[in-house]
Amino acid sequence: MKIFITGIGTDVGKTIASSIVVEALEADYWKPVQAGDLDNSDSHKIQRYIVNSKTKIYENSYKLNTPVSPHLAAEIDGITIDLKQIKEPKTKNHLVIEGAGGVLVPLNNTDSIIDLIQKDYKVIVVSRHYLGSINHTLLTLEALKNRNISVAGIIFSGDENKASEEIILSKTTAKFIGRIENEPYFDQNVIQYYADKFRENLLSL
């Protein structure tokens, strides 16, 4: 199973969600494009959060120095992101692929994160509760639907908001995988707790 994890925006909890999914499935992990924080990248965070010995973390296809949109980070570095250079690692294990920001974040003048999603990927959308998040979530679902990409699952991030969750779930056939609460901190034990909690729903995608 190949799972692509995207979010409704930046800082909604994609990397925490990715850690949980990786740990739950003992999956391999790949973030095609990393922009900024190269000394403490999302790949580094995944490595710190998981405890299983099966997961392999693959190198980013692009490591960009500035924490901005990938198209601008690449321009600052004097390069252009080329989709043909983004090659999915070959593995017989489950593979978790983490996007950058939301689905329409530009990679270059023509391609966006959504263009990384292949037909055999199961897409999980991470939605964090804040004022405006219903609109951002539904726009994300609509953008994916317009590309004939079905969403396999939704993970909510933050304190429970029944009204938001119910209206979002009513407008999609995606499976509700679970909610990541506003934890005071995240460490290996917390990640393991959610991995155990989400595993059954993830395996049934």
JSON list of N, CA and C in Angstrom, two decimals, residues 19-51:
[
{"chain": "A", "resi": 19, "resn": "SER", "atom": "N", "xyz": [4.11, 10.25, 10.88]},
{"chain": "A", "resi": 19, "resn": "SER", "atom": "CA", "xyz": [4.81, 9.42, 11.87]},
{"chain": "A", "resi": 19, "resn": "SER", "atom": "C", "xyz": [3.91, 8.32, 12.40]},
{"chain": "A", "resi": 20, "resn": "ILE", "atom": "N", "xyz": [2.68, 8.69, 12.68]},
{"chain": "A", "resi": 20, "resn": "ILE", "atom": "CA", "xyz": [1.71, 7.73, 13.23]},
{"chain": "A", "resi": 20, "resn": "ILE", "atom": "C", "xyz": [1.42, 6.63, 12.20]},
{"chain": "A", "resi": 21, "resn": "VAL", "atom": "N", "xyz": [1.20, 7.04, 10.95]},
{"chain": "A", "resi": 21, "resn": "VAL", "atom": "CA", "xyz": [0.90, 6.06, 9.89]},
{"chain": "A", "resi": 21, "resn": "VAL", "atom": "C", "xyz": [2.11, 5.16, 9.64]},
{"chain": "A", "resi": 22, "resn": "VAL", "atom": "N", "xyz": [3.30, 5.76, 9.60]},
{"chain": "A", "resi": 22, "resn": "VAL", "atom": "CA", "xyz": [4.52, 4.98, 9.41]},
{"chain": "A", "resi": 22, "resn": "VAL", "atom": "C", "xyz": [4.67, 3.95, 10.52]},
{"chain": "A", "resi": 23, "resn": "GLU", "atom": "N", "xyz": [4.48, 4.39, 11.76]},
{"chain": "A", "resi": 23, "resn": "GLU", "atom": "CA", "xyz": [4.64, 3.48, 12.90]},
{"chain": "A", "resi": 23, "resn": "GLU", "atom": "C", "xyz": [3.55, 2.40, 12.91]},
{"chain": "A", "resi": 24, "resn": "ALA", "atom": "N", "xyz": [2.32, 2.80, 12.59]},
{"chain": "A", "resi": 24, "resn": "ALA", "atom": "CA", "xyz": [1.20, 1.84, 12.61]},
{"chain": "A", "resi": 24, "resn": "ALA", "atom": "C", "xyz": [1.42, 0.71, 11.61]},
{"chain": "A", "resi": 25, "resn": "LEU", "atom": "N", "xyz": [1.96, 1.05, 10.44]},
{"chain": "A", "resi": 25, "resn": "LEU", "atom": "CA", "xyz": [2.12, 0.06, 9.36]},
{"chain": "A", "resi": 25, "resn": "LEU", "atom": "C", "xyz": [3.55, -0.45, 9.24]},
{"chain": "A", "resi": 26, "resn": "GLU", "atom": "N", "xyz": [4.46, 0.08, 10.09]},
{"chain": "A", "resi": 26, "resn": "GLU", "atom": "CA", "xyz": [5.90, -0.19, 9.95]},
{"chain": "A", "resi": 26, "resn": "GLU", "atom": "C", "xyz": [6.31, 0.06, 8.51]},
{"chain": "A", "resi": 27, "resn": "ALA", "atom": "N", "xyz": [5.78, 1.16, 7.98]},
{"chain": "A", "resi": 27, "resn": "ALA", "atom": "CA", "xyz": [5.96, 1.50, 6.56]},
{"chain": "A", "resi": 27, "resn": "ALA", "atom": "C", "xyz": [7.28, 2.23, 6.34]},
{"chain": "A", "resi": 28, "resn": "ASP", "atom": "N", "xyz": [7.70, 2.26, 5.08]},
{"chain": "A", "resi": 28, "resn": "ASP", "atom": "CA", "xyz": [8.82, 3.12, 4.68]},
{"chain": "A", "resi": 28, "resn": "ASP", "atom": "C", "xyz": [8.28, 4.54, 4.50]},
{"chain": "A", "resi": 29, "resn": "TYR", "atom": "N", "xyz": [9.19, 5.50, 4.48]},
{"chain": "A", "resi": 29, "resn": "TYR", "atom": "CA", "xyz": [8.79, 6.93, 4.43]},
{"chain": "A", "resi": 29, "resn": "TYR", "atom": "C", "xyz": [9.60, 7.66, 3.38]},
{"chain": "A", "resi": 30, "resn": "TRP", "atom": "N", "xyz": [8.92, 8.55, 2.66]},
{"chain": "A", "resi": 30, "resn": "TRP", "atom": "CA", "xyz": [9.60, 9.37, 1.64]},
{"chain": "A", "resi": 30, "resn": "TRP", "atom": "C", "xyz": [8.92, 10.72, 1.54]},
{"chain": "A", "resi": 31, "resn": "LYS", "atom": "N", "xyz": [9.70, 11.77, 1.70]},
{"chain": "A", "resi": 31, "resn": "LYS", "atom": "CA", "xyz": [9.21, 13.13, 1.44]},
{"chain": "A", "resi": 31, "resn": "LYS", "atom": "C", "xyz": [9.94, 13.63, 0.20]},
{"chain": "A", "resi": 32, "resn": "PRO", "atom": "N", "xyz": [9.24, 13.70, -0.94]},
{"chain": "A", "resi": 32, "resn": "PRO", "atom": "CA", "xyz": [9.92, 14.06, -2.19]},
{"chain": "A", "resi": 32, "resn": "PRO", "atom": "C", "xyz": [10.62, 15.41, -2.14]},
{"chain": "A", "resi": 33, "resn": "VAL", "atom": "N", "xyz": [9.95, 16.42, -1.56]},
{"chain": "A", "resi": 33, "resn": "VAL", "atom": "CA", "xyz": [10.51, 17.77, -1.57]},
{"chain": "A", "resi": 33, "resn": "VAL", "atom": "C", "xyz": [10.52, 18.33, -0.16]},
{"chain": "A", "resi": 34, "resn": "GLN", "atom": "N", "xyz": [11.72, 18.68, 0.31]},
{"chain": "A", "resi": 34, "resn": "GLN", "atom": "CA", "xyz": [11.88, 19.31, 1.62]},
{"chain": "A", "resi": 34, "resn": "GLN", "atom": "C", "xyz": [12.39, 20.73, 1.40]},
{"chain": "A", "resi": 35, "resn": "ALA", "atom": "N", "xyz": [11.64, 21.71, 1.91]},
{"chain": "A", "resi": 35, "resn": "ALA", "atom": "CA", "xyz": [12.05, 23.12, 1.77]},
{"chain": "A", "resi": 35, "resn": "ALA", "atom": "C", "xyz": [12.36, 23.68, 3.15]},
{"chain": "A", "resi": 36, "resn": "GLY", "atom": "N", "xyz": [13.63, 23.93, 3.41]},
{"chain": "A", "resi": 36, "resn": "GLY", "atom": "CA", "xyz": [14.05, 24.49, 4.69]},
{"chain": "A", "resi": 36, "resn": "GLY", "atom": "C", "xyz": [14.23, 23.44, 5.77]},
{"chain": "A", "resi": 37, "resn": "ASP", "atom": "N", "xyz": [14.79, 23.88, 6.92]},
{"chain": "A", "resi": 37, "resn": "ASP", "atom": "CA", "xyz": [15.00, 22.99, 8.08]},
{"chain": "A", "resi": 37, "resn": "ASP", "atom": "C", "xyz": [15.75, 21.72, 7.71]},
{"chain": "A", "resi": 38, "resn": "LEU", "atom": "N", "xyz": [16.78, 21.85, 6.92]},
{"chain": "A", "resi": 38, "resn": "LEU", "atom": "CA", "xyz": [17.48, 20.64, 6.44]},
{"chain": "A", "resi": 38, "resn": "LEU", "atom": "C", "xyz": [18.20, 19.89, 7.56]},
{"chain": "A", "resi": 39, "resn": "ASP", "atom": "N", "xyz": [18.53, 20.60, 8.65]},
{"chain": "A", "resi": 39, "resn": "ASP", "atom": "CA", "xyz": [19.16, 19.94, 9.80]},
{"chain": "A", "resi": 39, "resn": "ASP", "atom": "C", "xyz": [18.15, 19.30, 10.73]},
{"chain": "A", "resi": 40, "resn": "ASN", "atom": "N", "xyz": [16.89, 19.67, 10.57]},
{"chain": "A", "resi": 40, "resn": "ASN", "atom": "CA", "xyz": [15.81, 19.09, 11.38]},
{"chain": "A", "resi": 40, "resn": "ASN", "atom": "C", "xyz": [14.59, 18.90, 10.48]},
{"chain": "A", "resi": 41, "resn": "SER", "atom": "N", "xyz": [14.82, 18.14, 9.40]},
{"chain": "A", "resi": 41, "resn": "SER", "atom": "CA", "xyz": [13.79, 17.96, 8.38]},
{"chain": "A", "resi": 41, "resn": "SER", "atom": "C", "xyz": [12.68, 17.03, 8.86]},
{"chain": "A", "resi": 42, "resn": "ASP", "atom": "N", "xyz": [11.64, 16.94, 8.06]},
{"chain": "A", "resi": 42, "resn": "ASP", "atom": "CA", "xyz": [10.55, 16.02, 8.39]},
{"chain": "A", "resi": 42, "resn": "ASP", "atom": "C", "xyz": [11.05, 14.58, 8.45]},
{"chain": "A", "resi": 43, "resn": "SER", "atom": "N", "xyz": [12.00, 14.24, 7.60]},
{"chain": "A", "resi": 43, "resn": "SER", "atom": "CA", "xyz": [12.58, 12.89, 7.64]},
{"chain": "A", "resi": 43, "resn": "SER", "atom": "C", "xyz": [13.29, 12.64, 8.98]},
{"chain": "A", "resi": 44, "resn": "HIS", "atom": "N", "xyz": [14.01, 13.66, 9.48]},
{"chain": "A", "resi": 44, "resn": "HIS", "atom": "CA", "xyz": [14.65, 13.54, 10.80]},
{"chain": "A", "resi": 44, "resn": "HIS", "atom": "C", "xyz": [13.61, 13.34, 11.90]},
{"chain": "A", "resi": 45, "resn": "LYS", "atom": "N", "xyz": [12.51, 14.09, 11.80]},
{"chain": "A", "resi": 45, "resn": "LYS", "atom": "CA", "xyz": [11.46, 13.98, 12.82]},
{"chain": "A", "resi": 45, "resn": "LYS", "atom": "C", "xyz": [10.84, 12.59, 12.82]},
{"chain": "A", "resi": 46, "resn": "ILE", "atom": "N", "xyz": [10.56, 12.07, 11.63]},
{"chain": "A", "resi": 46, "resn": "ILE", "atom": "CA", "xyz": [9.99, 10.72, 11.54]},
{"chain": "A", "resi": 46, "resn": "ILE", "atom": "C", "xyz": [10.93, 9.72, 12.22]},
{"chain": "A", "resi": 47, "resn": "GLN", "atom": "N", "xyz": [12.21, 9.85, 11.94]},
{"chain": "A", "resi": 47, "resn": "GLN", "atom": "CA", "xyz": [13.21, 8.94, 12.52]},
{"chain": "A", "resi": 47, "resn": "GLN", "atom": "C", "xyz": [13.18, 8.99, 14.05]},
{"chain": "A", "resi": 48, "resn": "ARG", "atom": "N", "xyz": [13.00, 10.18, 14.59]},
{"chain": "A", "resi": 48, "resn": "ARG", "atom": "CA", "xyz": [12.97, 10.34, 16.06]},
{"chain": "A", "resi": 48, "resn": "ARG", "atom": "C", "xyz": [11.69, 9.78, 16.66]},
{"chain": "A", "resi": 49, "resn": "TYR", "atom": "N", "xyz": [10.57, 9.89, 15.95]},
{"chain": "A", "resi": 49, "resn": "TYR", "atom": "CA", "xyz": [9.28, 9.53, 16.52]},
{"chain": "A", "resi": 49, "resn": "TYR", "atom": "C", "xyz": [8.98, 8.04, 16.49]},
{"chain": "A", "resi": 50, "resn": "ILE", "atom": "N", "xyz": [9.55, 7.32, 15.55]},
{"chain": "A", "resi": 50, "resn": "ILE", "atom": "CA", "xyz": [9.17, 5.90, 15.40]},
{"chain": "A", "resi": 50, "resn": "ILE", "atom": "C", "xyz": [10.10, 4.99, 16.21]},
{"chain": "A", "resi": 51, "resn": "VAL", "atom": "N", "xyz": [9.61, 3.81, 16.53]},
{"chain": "A", "resi": 51, "resn": "VAL", "atom": "CA", "xyz": [10.42, 2.85, 17.30]},
{"chain": "A", "resi": 51, "resn": "VAL", "atom": "C", "xyz": [10.63, 1.54, 16.56]}
]
